[in-house]
Amino acid sequence: MTKELEFAPLDHVVYPTHGVGQVTSIEEQEISGMALTLYVVDFSHEKMTLRVPIKQAKNVGMRALSSPKKMKNALETLKGRARIKRTMWSRRAQEYEAKINSGDPIQIAEVVRDLHRNEDQPDQSYSERQIYEAALVRLSRELAVVEQIEADAAAEKVQKVLKAA
């Protein structure tokens, strides 16, 4: 390991399709006769451990946590006006899933904003609710780690911004 590593053990990272995880160690493994250096990333909220080859970390979209400024921009996005396209739900659902899996907090905030319903608005369908909850959880978890607060407090903060919008 002569090359400078981007992440170290105990660093929090964001893996696009799984959200916030923590690098627990860096290990060497031989896979199919090739020696690989791997980040071992623990996603405690999903009870999952992922091993990511160091050389592939960038390619798969693994990144450091967002800056407080970027999270502030994501919260500002929540205050914007919901932009719901008049296309088939299945097409919109695919677009929302793609935004969530991008790992970009601003795109995730757009999904939360677009699918949020106030008490006086009609109920969401089951699939709308599932996508909304997934986006809300993903955004809240990153906000919690960036601001060093509990996940529940981060979710409440997001909800408060949505209600004020």
Tab-separated table of C-alpha atoms in Angstrom:
chain	number	residue	atom	x	y	z
A	1	MET	CA	0.000	0.000	0.000
A	2	THR	CA	2.387	2.652	-1.182
A	3	LYS	CA	-0.342	4.762	-2.761
A	4	GLU	CA	-2.084	7.389	-0.606
A	5	LEU	CA	-5.544	6.141	0.335
A	6	GLU	CA	-8.594	8.338	-0.023
A	7	PHE	CA	-10.327	6.901	3.068
A	8	ALA	CA	-9.013	5.649	6.385
A	9	PRO	CA	-10.572	3.386	9.016
A	10	LEU	CA	-13.331	5.185	10.987
A	11	ASP	CA	-14.040	7.583	8.073
A	12	HIS	CA	-17.686	7.910	7.154
A	13	VAL	CA	-18.341	7.448	3.448
A	14	VAL	CA	-21.362	7.475	1.163
A	15	TYR	CA	-21.937	4.537	-1.144
A	16	PRO	CA	-24.595	5.634	-3.673
A	17	THR	CA	-26.935	2.651	-3.439
A	18	HIS	CA	-26.595	2.093	0.318
A	19	GLY	CA	-26.107	5.532	1.872
A	20	VAL	CA	-23.806	6.350	4.764
A	21	GLY	CA	-21.378	3.728	6.000
A	22	GLN	CA	-18.171	3.671	7.995
A	23	VAL	CA	-14.835	2.314	6.833
A	24	THR	CA	-13.941	-0.236	9.510
A	25	SER	CA	-10.670	-1.446	8.034
A	26	ILE	CA	-8.540	-1.840	4.948
A	27	GLU	CA	-7.600	-5.394	4.101
A	28	GLU	CA	-5.683	-7.389	1.532
A	29	GLN	CA	-7.451	-10.345	-0.067
A	30	GLU	CA	-6.630	-12.691	-2.881
A	31	ILE	CA	-9.550	-13.072	-5.259
A	32	SER	CA	-9.202	-15.264	-8.368
A	33	GLY	CA	-5.439	-15.237	-7.961
A	34	MET	CA	-5.236	-11.434	-7.803
A	35	ALA	CA	-4.144	-9.578	-4.691
A	36	LEU	CA	-6.622	-6.797	-3.941
A	37	THR	CA	-6.636	-4.063	-1.341
A	38	LEU	CA	-10.186	-3.492	-0.101
A	39	TYR	CA	-12.058	-0.926	1.956
A	40	VAL	CA	-14.286	-2.734	4.434
A	41	VAL	CA	-17.366	-0.552	4.851
A	42	ASP	CA	-19.971	-1.249	7.535
A	43	PHE	CA	-23.568	-0.113	7.016
A	44	SER	CA	-24.893	-0.726	10.534
A	45	HIS	CA	-28.399	0.523	9.667
A	46	GLU	CA	-28.663	-2.206	6.997
A	47	LYS	CA	-26.700	-4.795	8.987
A	48	MET	CA	-24.383	-5.137	6.005
A	49	THR	CA	-20.647	-5.079	5.343
A	50	LEU	CA	-19.315	-4.238	1.898
A	51	ARG	CA	-15.806	-4.806	0.588
A	52	VAL	CA	-14.867	-2.304	-2.099
A	53	PRO	CA	-11.608	-2.618	-4.045
A	54	ILE	CA	-9.652	0.587	-3.466
A	55	LYS	CA	-9.079	1.017	-7.205
A	56	GLN	CA	-12.844	0.782	-7.852
A	57	ALA	CA	-14.062	3.089	-5.064
A	58	LYS	CA	-14.259	6.164	-7.329
A	59	ASN	CA	-15.825	4.210	-10.225
A	60	VAL	CA	-18.683	2.901	-8.074
A	61	GLY	CA	-19.334	6.404	-6.729
A	62	MET	CA	-18.095	5.939	-3.165
A	63	ARG	CA	-17.391	9.396	-1.780
A	64	ALA	CA	-16.637	11.308	1.386
A	65	LEU	CA	-19.514	12.852	3.320
A	66	SER	CA	-20.965	16.042	1.905
A	67	SER	CA	-19.751	19.319	3.307
A	68	PRO	CA	-22.011	21.213	5.730
A	69	LYS	CA	-22.489	23.768	2.926
A	70	LYS	CA	-23.745	21.109	0.500
A	71	MET	CA	-26.139	19.753	3.151
A	72	LYS	CA	-27.386	23.317	3.694
A	73	ASN	CA	-28.024	23.553	-0.067
A	74	ALA	CA	-29.908	20.251	0.082
A	75	LEU	CA	-32.111	21.626	2.887
A	76	GLU	CA	-32.688	24.768	0.798
A	77	THR	CA	-33.823	22.503	-2.064
A	78	LEU	CA	-36.575	21.197	0.235
A	79	LYS	CA	-38.019	24.721	0.437
A	80	GLY	CA	-38.476	24.905	-3.332
A	81	ARG	CA	-41.669	24.205	-5.173
A	82	ALA	CA	-42.464	20.556	-5.898
A	83	ARG	CA	-41.848	19.728	-9.539
A	84	ILE	CA	-43.999	16.777	-10.472
A	85	LYS	CA	-43.906	15.830	-14.117
A	86	ARG	CA	-47.106	14.729	-15.771
A	87	THR	CA	-45.676	11.420	-16.918
A	88	MET	CA	-46.632	7.875	-16.024
A	89	TRP	CA	-45.940	6.974	-12.399
A	90	SER	CA	-43.673	4.080	-13.411
A	91	ARG	CA	-41.413	6.483	-15.337
A	92	ARG	CA	-41.344	9.012	-12.464
A	93	ALA	CA	-40.669	6.217	-9.967
A	94	GLN	CA	-37.634	5.132	-12.016
A	95	GLU	CA	-36.356	8.721	-12.097
A	96	TYR	CA	-36.846	9.084	-8.336
A	97	GLU	CA	-35.017	5.797	-7.668
A	98	ALA	CA	-32.149	6.925	-9.914
A	99	LYS	CA	-31.900	10.208	-7.977
A	100	ILE	CA	-31.862	8.382	-4.629
A	101	ASN	CA	-29.214	5.933	-5.863
A	102	SER	CA	-27.072	8.775	-7.231
A	103	GLY	CA	-26.034	9.449	-3.640
A	104	ASP	CA	-26.187	13.214	-4.272
A	105	PRO	CA	-27.944	14.873	-1.299
A	106	ILE	CA	-29.411	17.625	-3.503
A	107	GLN	CA	-31.013	15.093	-5.865
A	108	ILE	CA	-32.285	13.089	-2.882
A	109	ALA	CA	-33.734	16.311	-1.412
A	110	GLU	CA	-35.557	16.896	-4.714
A	111	VAL	CA	-37.257	13.507	-4.345
A	112	VAL	CA	-38.223	14.276	-0.734
A	113	ARG	CA	-39.568	17.688	-1.778
A	114	ASP	CA	-41.516	16.333	-4.772
A	115	LEU	CA	-43.138	13.454	-2.865
A	116	HIS	CA	-43.797	15.258	0.434
A	117	ARG	CA	-47.459	15.619	1.370
A	118	ASN	CA	-48.851	18.007	3.990
A	119	GLU	CA	-51.836	16.983	6.106
A	120	ASP	CA	-54.255	18.883	3.845
A	121	GLN	CA	-53.057	17.105	0.676
A	122	PRO	CA	-54.288	13.781	-0.737
A	123	ASP	CA	-52.634	10.614	0.518
A	124	GLN	CA	-49.740	9.001	-1.300
A	125	SER	CA	-49.941	5.630	-2.986
A	126	TYR	CA	-48.009	2.810	-1.356
A	127	SER	CA	-45.139	3.035	-3.858
A	128	GLU	CA	-44.934	6.848	-3.546
A	129	ARG	CA	-44.732	6.461	0.227
A	130	GLN	CA	-41.979	3.809	-0.055
A	131	ILE	CA	-39.838	6.006	-2.327
A	132	TYR	CA	-40.473	9.081	-0.143
A	133	GLU	CA	-39.447	7.175	3.005
A	134	ALA	CA	-36.300	5.800	1.316
A	135	ALA	CA	-35.252	9.296	0.206
A	136	LEU	CA	-36.061	10.806	3.615
A	137	VAL	CA	-34.017	8.164	5.439
A	138	ARG	CA	-31.060	8.515	3.051
A	139	LEU	CA	-31.017	12.325	3.373
A	140	SER	CA	-31.505	12.241	7.164
A	141	ARG	CA	-28.684	9.747	7.734
A	142	GLU	CA	-26.140	11.849	5.881
A	143	LEU	CA	-27.369	15.020	7.592
A	144	ALA	CA	-27.066	13.279	10.984
A	145	VAL	CA	-23.438	12.273	10.422
A	146	VAL	CA	-22.445	15.640	8.908
A	147	GLU	CA	-24.045	17.603	11.768
A	148	GLN	CA	-23.111	14.992	14.397
A	149	ILE	CA	-26.682	14.575	15.627
A	150	GLU	CA	-28.956	11.564	16.039
A	151	ALA	CA	-30.719	10.237	12.917
A	152	ASP	CA	-34.139	10.972	14.480
A	153	ALA	CA	-33.155	14.591	15.146
A	154	ALA	CA	-31.963	14.922	11.550
A	155	ALA	CA	-35.259	13.486	10.244
A	156	GLU	CA	-37.178	15.963	12.423
A	157	LYS	CA	-35.043	18.802	11.061
A	158	VAL	CA	-35.869	17.769	7.480
A	159	GLN	CA	-39.590	17.488	8.332
A	160	LYS	CA	-39.523	20.926	9.943
A	161	VAL	CA	-37.998	22.469	6.809
A	162	LEU	CA	-40.649	20.754	4.666
A	163	LYS	CA	-43.500	22.024	6.860
A	164	ALA	CA	-42.120	25.574	6.792
A	165	ALA	CA	-41.891	25.559	2.986
